[in-house]
């Protein structure tokens, strides 16, 4: 997604919105399938696998939020700062 932002957007918020909508499906499907793959390990109630699955599911969820919300915001902020200075 970041590469598409660099190629297409150039600080344009409307183009940024289009890139985010285009990339959202891909990011969400990979995240959902990864989380779904770890659900059996979450339900296993094992001393080793359950904590590992919790960490992986939490990490994937956090990375998804970062990729969809924070990276575009930080990119736009950086572009605005670059234009001001």
The first five atom37 places (N, CA, C, CB, O) and aatype in JSON, in Angstrom:
{
  "aatype": [20, 20, 20, 20, 20, 20, 20, 20, 20, 20, 20, 20, 20, 20, 20, 20, 20, 20, 20, 20, 20, 20, 20, 20, 20, 20, 20, 20, 20, 20, 20, 20, 20, 20, 20, 20, 20, 20, 20, 20, 20, 20, 20, 20, 20, 20, 20, 20, 20, 20, 20, 20, 20, 20, 20, 20, 20, 20, 20, 20, 20, 20, 20, 20, 20, 20, 20, 20, 20, 20, 20, 20, 20, 20, 20, 20, 20, 20, 20, 20, 20, 20, 20, 20, 20],
  "atom_mask": [
    [1, 1, 1, 1, 1],
    [1, 1, 1, 1, 1],
    [1, 1, 1, 1, 1],
    [1, 1, 1, 1, 1],
    [1, 1, 1, 1, 1],
    [1, 1, 1, 1, 1],
    [1, 1, 1, 1, 1],
    [1, 1, 1, 1, 1],
    [1, 1, 1, 1, 1],
    [1, 1, 1, 1, 1],
    [1, 1, 1, 1, 1],
    [1, 1, 1, 1, 1],
    [1, 1, 1, 1, 1],
    [1, 1, 1, 1, 1],
    [1, 1, 1, 1, 1],
    [1, 1, 1, 1, 1],
    [1, 1, 1, 1, 1],
    [1, 1, 1, 1, 1],
    [1, 1, 1, 1, 1],
    [1, 1, 1, 1, 1],
    [1, 1, 1, 1, 1],
    [1, 1, 1, 1, 1],
    [1, 1, 1, 1, 1],
    [1, 1, 1, 1, 1],
    [1, 1, 1, 1, 1],
    [1, 1, 1, 1, 1],
    [1, 1, 1, 1, 1],
    [1, 1, 1, 1, 1],
    [1, 1, 1, 1, 1],
    [1, 1, 1, 1, 1],
    [1, 1, 1, 1, 1],
    [1, 1, 1, 1, 1],
    [1, 1, 1, 1, 1],
    [1, 1, 1, 1, 1],
    [1, 1, 1, 1, 1],
    [1, 1, 1, 1, 1],
    [1, 1, 1, 1, 1],
    [1, 1, 1, 1, 1],
    [1, 1, 1, 1, 1],
    [1, 1, 1, 1, 1],
    [1, 1, 1, 1, 1],
    [1, 1, 1, 1, 1],
    [1, 1, 1, 1, 1],
    [1, 1, 1, 1, 1],
    [1, 1, 1, 1, 1],
    [1, 1, 1, 1, 1],
    [1, 1, 1, 1, 1],
    [1, 1, 1, 1, 1],
    [1, 1, 1, 1, 1],
    [1, 1, 1, 1, 1],
    [1, 1, 1, 1, 1],
    [1, 1, 1, 1, 1],
    [1, 1, 1, 1, 1],
    [1, 1, 1, 1, 1],
    [1, 1, 1, 1, 1],
    [1, 1, 1, 1, 1],
    [1, 1, 1, 1, 1],
    [1, 1, 1, 1, 1],
    [1, 1, 1, 1, 1],
    [1, 1, 1, 1, 1],
    [1, 1, 1, 1, 1],
    [1, 1, 1, 1, 1],
    [1, 1, 1, 1, 1],
    [1, 1, 1, 1, 1],
    [1, 1, 1, 1, 1],
    [1, 1, 1, 1, 1],
    [1, 1, 1, 1, 1],
    [1, 1, 1, 1, 1],
    [1, 1, 1, 1, 1],
    [1, 1, 1, 1, 1],
    [1, 1, 1, 1, 1],
    [1, 1, 1, 1, 1],
    [1, 1, 1, 1, 1],
    [1, 1, 1, 1, 1],
    [1, 1, 1, 1, 1],
    [1, 1, 1, 1, 1],
    [1, 1, 1, 1, 1],
    [1, 1, 1, 1, 1],
    [1, 1, 1, 1, 1],
    [1, 1, 1, 1, 1],
    [1, 1, 1, 1, 1],
    [1, 1, 1, 1, 1],
    [1, 1, 1, 1, 1],
    [1, 1, 1, 1, 1],
    [1, 1, 1, 1, 1]
  ],
  "atom_positions": [
    [[0.83, -1.18, 0.0], [0.0, 0.0, 0.0], [0.88, 1.25, 0.0], [-0.95, -0.01, 1.2], [0.57, 2.23, -0.68]],
    [[1.95, 1.22, 0.75], [2.82, 2.39, 0.83], [3.45, 2.7, -0.53], [3.91, 2.18, 1.89], [3.61, 3.86, -0.89]],
    [[3.82, 1.66, -1.27], [4.4, 1.87, -2.59], [3.4, 2.52, -3.53], [4.89, 0.55, -3.17], [3.75, 3.41, -4.31]],
    [[2.14, 2.07, -3.46], [1.1, 2.7, -4.28], [0.92, 4.16, -3.9], [-0.23, 1.94, -4.14], [0.71, 5.01, -4.76]],
    [[0.99, 4.45, -2.6], [0.85, 5.84, -2.16], [1.96, 6.7, -2.73], [0.84, 5.93, -0.64], [1.72, 7.83, -3.17]],
    [[3.18, 6.17, -2.73], [4.3, 6.95, -3.26], [4.16, 7.2, -4.75], [5.61, 6.22, -2.98], [4.51, 8.28, -5.23]],
    [[3.65, 6.22, -5.48], [3.53, 6.36, -6.93], [2.36, 7.24, -7.34], [3.4, 5.0, -7.57], [2.47, 8.03, -8.27]],
    [[1.23, 7.1, -6.65], [-0.01, 7.72, -7.11], [-0.32, 9.04, -6.41], [-1.15, 6.77, -6.91], [-0.68, 10.01, -7.07]],
    [[-0.18, 9.09, -5.11], [-0.79, 10.16, -4.33], [-0.08, 11.49, -4.41], [-0.87, 9.75, -2.91], [-0.67, 12.5, -4.79]],
    [[1.18, 11.52, -4.06], [1.94, 12.76, -4.01], [1.27, 13.82, -3.14], [2.14, 13.31, -5.41], [1.27, 15.0, -3.48]],
    [[0.7, 13.39, -2.01], [0.09, 14.33, -1.07], [-1.34, 14.7, -1.38], [0.89, 15.55, -1.02], [-1.9, 15.57, -0.72]],
    [[-1.95, 14.08, -2.38], [-3.32, 14.38, -2.75], [-4.28, 13.53, -1.91], [-3.54, 14.13, -4.27], [-4.28, 12.3, -2.06]],
    [[-5.09, 14.13, -1.03], [-5.96, 13.35, -0.16], [-6.99, 12.5, -0.91], [-6.68, 14.26, 0.78], [-7.33, 11.41, -0.46]],
    [[-7.5, 12.99, -2.04], [-8.49, 12.2, -2.8], [-7.84, 10.96, -3.41], [-9.13, 13.06, -3.9], [-8.44, 9.88, -3.41]],
    [[-6.65, 11.11, -3.91], [-5.93, 9.95, -4.45], [-5.56, 8.99, -3.34], [-4.67, 10.4, -5.21], [-5.57, 7.77, -3.53]],
    [[-5.24, 9.53, -2.17], [-4.93, 8.7, -1.01], [-6.14, 7.84, -0.63], [-4.5, 9.57, 0.19], [-6.0, 6.66, -0.33]],
    [[-7.3, 8.44, -0.65], [-8.53, 7.72, -0.32], [-8.76, 6.58, -1.31], [-9.74, 8.67, -0.31], [-9.15, 5.48, -0.91]],
    [[-8.52, 6.83, -2.58], [-8.7, 5.79, -3.6], [-7.72, 4.63, -3.39], [-8.51, 6.38, -5.0], [-8.09, 3.47, -3.54]],
    [[-6.48, 4.95, -3.05], [-5.48, 3.9, -2.8], [-5.86, 3.08, -1.58], [-4.08, 4.52, -2.62], [-5.72, 1.86, -1.59]],
    [[-6.33, 3.74, -0.54], [-6.72, 3.02, 0.68], [-7.88, 2.09, 0.39], [-7.08, 4.0, 1.8], [-7.87, 0.94, 0.83]],
    [[-8.89, 2.57, -0.34], [-10.03, 1.71, -0.66], [-9.61, 0.53, -1.53], [-11.12, 2.51, -1.36], [-10.14, -0.57, -1.39]],
    [[-8.66, 0.76, -2.43], [-8.2, -0.32, -3.3], [-7.4, -1.37, -2.51], [-7.35, 0.24, -4.44], [-7.51, -2.56, -2.78]],
    [[-6.61, -0.93, -1.55], [-5.75, -1.85, -0.81], [-6.43, -2.49, 0.38], [-4.52, -1.11, -0.35], [-5.95, -3.5, 0.9]],
    [[-7.55, -1.93, 0.84], [-8.21, -2.44, 2.04], [-8.61, -3.9, 1.89], [-9.43, -1.6, 2.36], [-8.42, -4.69, 2.81]],
    [[-9.16, -4.26, 0.76], [-9.62, -5.64, 0.56], [-8.47, -6.62, 0.71], [-10.27, -5.79, -0.83], [-8.62, -7.67, 1.34]],
    [[-7.33, -6.31, 0.13], [-6.18, -7.21, 0.19], [-5.63, -7.33, 1.61], [-5.09, -6.74, -0.75], [-5.31, -8.43, 2.07]],
    [[-5.53, -6.22, 2.28], [-5.01, -6.23, 3.65], [-5.96, -7.0, 4.57], [-4.81, -4.79, 4.18], [-5.52, -7.82, 5.38]],
    [[-7.26, -6.74, 4.45], [-8.23, -7.4, 5.31], [-8.32, -8.9, 5.04], [-9.59, -6.77, 5.15], [-8.41, -9.68, 5.99]],
    [[-8.3, -9.32, 3.78], [-8.42, -10.75, 3.51], [-7.22, -11.53, 4.04], [-8.57, -10.99, 2.02], [-7.38, -12.62, 4.58]],
    [[-6.02, -10.99, 3.89], [-4.87, -11.71, 4.43], [-4.89, -11.73, 5.96], [-3.57, -11.07, 3.94], [-4.52, -12.73, 6.57]],
    [[-5.33, -10.65, 6.57], [-5.4, -10.61, 8.03], [-6.47, -11.56, 8.55], [-5.68, -9.19, 8.51], [-6.24, -12.28, 9.53]],
    [[-7.62, -11.57, 7.92], [-8.71, -12.43, 8.38], [-8.35, -13.9, 8.22], [-10.0, -12.13, 7.6], [-8.65, -14.71, 9.1]],
    [[-7.71, -14.27, 7.11], [-7.34, -15.68, 6.95], [-6.27, -16.09, 7.95], [-6.85, -15.93, 5.52], [-6.27, -17.23, 8.42]],
    [[-5.36, -15.2, 8.28], [-4.35, -15.52, 9.28], [-4.98, -15.71, 10.65], [-3.28, -14.42, 9.34], [-4.67, -16.66, 11.36]],
    [[-5.87, -14.8, 11.02], [-6.56, -14.92, 12.31], [-7.4, -16.19, 12.34], [-7.45, -13.68, 12.58], [-7.42, -16.9, 13.35]],
    [[-8.1, -16.48, 11.25], [-8.92, -17.7, 11.2], [-8.07, -18.95, 11.32], [-9.72, -17.74, 9.89], [-8.51, -19.94, 11.9]],
    [[-6.87, -18.92, 10.8], [-5.98, -20.07, 10.92], [-5.49, -20.3, 12.34], [-4.8, -19.89, 10.02], [-5.15, -21.42, 12.7]],
    [[-5.46, -19.26, 13.15], [-5.0, -19.41, 14.53], [-6.14, -19.64, 15.52], [-4.23, -18.18, 14.94], [-5.88, -19.88, 16.7]],
    [[-7.38, -19.58, 15.08], [-8.51, -19.82, 15.99], [-8.48, -21.21, 16.6], [-9.83, -19.62, 15.25], [-8.73, -21.34, 17.8]],
    [[-8.17, -22.28, 15.84], [-8.08, -23.59, 16.5], [-7.03, -23.65, 17.61], [-7.77, -24.65, 15.47], [-7.22, -24.32, 18.62]],
    [[-5.93, -22.94, 17.42], [-4.91, -22.92, 18.47], [-5.38, -22.13, 19.69], [-3.61, -22.32, 17.93], [-5.01, -22.45, 20.82]],
    [[-6.19, -21.1, 19.46], [-6.76, -20.36, 20.59], [-7.7, -21.23, 21.41], [-7.51, -19.12, 20.09], [-7.72, -21.15, 22.64]],
    [[-8.46, -22.05, 20.73], [-9.45, -22.89, 21.41], [-8.85, -24.14, 22.01], [-10.54, -23.27, 20.45], [-9.53, -24.86, 22.74]],
    [[-7.6, -24.43, 21.73], [-6.95, -25.65, 22.19], [-6.72, -25.65, 23.7], [-5.63, -25.83, 21.48], [-6.67, -26.72, 24.31]],
    [[-6.58, -24.5, 24.3], [-6.31, -24.35, 25.74], [-5.04, -25.07, 26.17], [-7.49, -24.88, 26.55], [-4.99, -25.67, 27.24]],
    [[-4.04, -25.0, 25.34], [-2.75, -25.59, 25.65], [-1.89, -24.56, 26.37], [-2.05, -26.1, 24.36], [-2.09, -23.35, 26.22]],
    [[-0.93, -25.05, 27.14], [-0.03, -24.13, 27.85], [0.92, -23.41, 26.89], [0.77, -24.89, 28.89], [1.38, -22.31, 27.2]],
    [[1.21, -24.01, 25.76], [2.14, -23.41, 24.81], [1.43, -22.72, 23.65], [3.08, -24.46, 24.27], [1.75, -21.57, 23.33]],
    [[0.47, -23.39, 23.02], [-0.12, -22.88, 21.78], [-1.08, -21.73, 21.99], [-0.83, -23.99, 21.08], [-1.13, -20.82, 21.15]],
    [[-1.84, -21.73, 23.06], [-2.81, -20.64, 23.26], [-2.14, -19.28, 23.43], [-3.67, -20.94, 24.49], [-2.55, -18.33, 22.76]],
    [[-1.13, -19.14, 24.28], [-0.47, -17.83, 24.38], [0.2, -17.4, 23.07], [0.56, -17.85, 25.49], [0.22, -16.22, 22.73]],
    [[0.76, -18.36, 22.35], [1.36, -18.05, 21.06], [0.31, -17.54, 20.08], [2.08, -19.28, 20.49], [0.54, -16.55, 19.38]],
    [[-0.83, -18.21, 20.04], [-1.9, -17.8, 19.13], [-2.45, -16.42, 19.52], [-3.04, -18.83, 19.14], [-2.78, -15.62, 18.64]],
    [[-2.55, -16.14, 20.81], [-3.02, -14.83, 21.26], [-2.06, -13.74, 20.79], [-3.16, -14.8, 22.81], [-2.49, -12.68, 20.31]],
    [[-0.77, -13.99, 20.92], [0.22, -13.0, 20.47], [0.17, -12.78, 18.96], [1.63, -13.45, 20.87], [0.24, -11.65, 18.5]],
    [[0.04, -13.86, 18.21], [0.01, -13.72, 16.75], [-1.26, -13.0, 16.31], [0.09, -15.1, 16.08], [-1.2, -12.11, 15.46]],
    [[-2.41, -13.37, 16.87], [-3.67, -12.73, 16.5], [-3.64, -11.25, 16.88], [-4.87, -13.44, 17.19], [-4.09, -10.41, 16.1]],
    [[-3.12, -10.94, 18.05], [-3.01, -9.53, 18.46], [-2.06, -8.76, 17.57], [-2.56, -9.44, 19.9], [-2.32, -7.6, 17.23]],
    [[-0.95, -9.38, 17.2], [0.01, -8.71, 16.32], [-0.55, -8.47, 14.93], [1.26, -9.53, 16.22], [-0.33, -7.41, 14.35]],
    [[-1.26, -9.45, 14.4], [-1.86, -9.28, 13.08], [-2.94, -8.21, 13.12], [-2.45, -10.62, 12.57], [-3.03, -7.39, 12.2]],
    [[-3.75, -8.21, 14.17], [-4.78, -7.18, 14.31], [-4.18, -5.79, 14.43], [-5.66, -7.46, 15.51], [-4.66, -4.84, 13.81]],
    [[-3.14, -5.67, 15.23], [-2.48, -4.37, 15.38], [-1.82, -3.9, 14.1], [-1.46, -4.44, 16.48], [-1.89, -2.72, 13.75]],
    [[-1.18, -4.83, 13.4], [-0.53, -4.46, 12.14], [-1.55, -4.05, 11.08], [0.31, -5.63, 11.62], [-1.28, -3.18, 10.26]],
    [[-2.72, -4.68, 11.12], [-3.78, -4.31, 10.18], [-4.25, -2.89, 10.44], [-4.97, -5.29, 10.28], [-4.42, -2.1, 9.51]],
    [[-4.46, -2.56, 11.71], [-4.87, -1.2, 12.05], [-3.8, -0.18, 11.65], [-5.16, -1.08, 13.54], [-4.11, 0.89, 11.13]],
    [[-2.56, -0.52, 11.9], [-1.47, 0.38, 11.5], [-1.44, 0.58, 9.99], [-0.13, -0.16, 11.98], [-1.28, 1.71, 9.51]],
    [[-1.58, -0.5, 9.26], [-1.49, -0.41, 7.8], [-2.64, 0.38, 7.2], [-1.45, -1.79, 7.18], [-2.46, 1.1, 6.22]],
    [[-3.82, 0.25, 7.77], [-4.99, 0.89, 7.17], [-5.23, 2.31, 7.64], [-6.21, 0.07, 7.46], [-5.78, 3.12, 6.89]],
    [[-4.84, 2.63, 8.87], [-5.18, 3.94, 9.41], [-3.97, 4.84, 9.65], [-5.92, 3.77, 10.7], [-3.97, 6.0, 9.21]],
    [[-2.96, 4.34, 10.32], [-1.88, 5.2, 10.75], [-0.86, 5.49, 9.66], [-1.19, 4.58, 11.92], [-0.36, 6.62, 9.58]],
    [[-0.54, 4.53, 8.82], [0.44, 4.76, 7.76], [-0.03, 5.85, 6.79], [0.72, 3.46, 7.0], [0.75, 6.75, 6.48]],
    [[-1.27, 5.8, 6.3], [-1.71, 6.9, 5.42], [-1.72, 8.26, 6.11], [-3.09, 6.6, 4.88], [-1.38, 9.27, 5.51]],
    [[-2.12, 8.28, 7.38], [-2.13, 9.55, 8.12], [-0.73, 10.12, 8.27], [-2.77, 9.37, 9.5], [-0.51, 11.31, 8.06]],
    [[0.2, 9.28, 8.62], [1.58, 9.74, 8.79], [2.16, 10.18, 7.45], [2.45, 8.62, 9.42], [2.93, 11.14, 7.39]],
    [[1.81, 9.48, 6.38], [2.28, 9.87, 5.05], [1.76, 11.26, 4.68], [1.84, 8.84, 3.99], [2.53, 12.1, 4.21]],
    [[0.48, 11.49, 4.88], [-0.08, 12.81, 4.57], [0.53, 13.9, 5.44], [-1.6, 12.8, 4.74], [0.78, 15.01, 4.96]],
    [[0.75, 13.6, 6.71], [1.39, 14.56, 7.6], [2.79, 14.9, 7.11], [1.46, 14.01, 9.02], [3.19, 16.07, 7.1]],
    [[3.54, 13.89, 6.7], [4.88, 14.13, 6.18], [4.88, 14.95, 4.91], [5.57, 12.82, 5.92], [5.74, 15.81, 4.73]],
    [[3.91, 14.7, 4.04], [3.8, 15.49, 2.81], [3.47, 16.95, 3.12], [2.73, 14.89, 1.88], [4.0, 17.85, 2.48]],
    [[2.59, 17.17, 4.09], [2.25, 18.54, 4.47], [3.44, 19.26, 5.09], [1.07, 18.55, 5.43], [3.67, 20.44, 4.82]],
    [[4.18, 18.55, 5.93], [5.37, 19.16, 6.53], [6.41, 19.48, 5.47], [5.97, 18.24, 7.59], [7.08, 20.51, 5.53]],
    [[6.55, 18.59, 4.5], [7.52, 18.81, 3.43], [7.14, 20.03, 2.59], [7.62, 17.56, 2.53], [8.01, 20.8, 2.17]],
    [[5.84, 20.22, 2.36], [5.39, 21.38, 1.59], [5.58, 22.68, 2.36], [3.93, 21.21, 1.22], [5.83, 23.73, 1.76]],
    [[5.46, 22.62, 3.69], [5.58, 23.84, 4.5], [7.03, 24.29, 4.66], [4.97, 23.61, 5.85], [7.28, 25.48, 4.88]],
    [[7.98, 23.37, 4.57], [9.37, 23.75, 4.82], [10.17, 23.71, 3.58], [9.99, 22.87, 5.85], [11.36, 24.0, 3.61]]
  ]
}
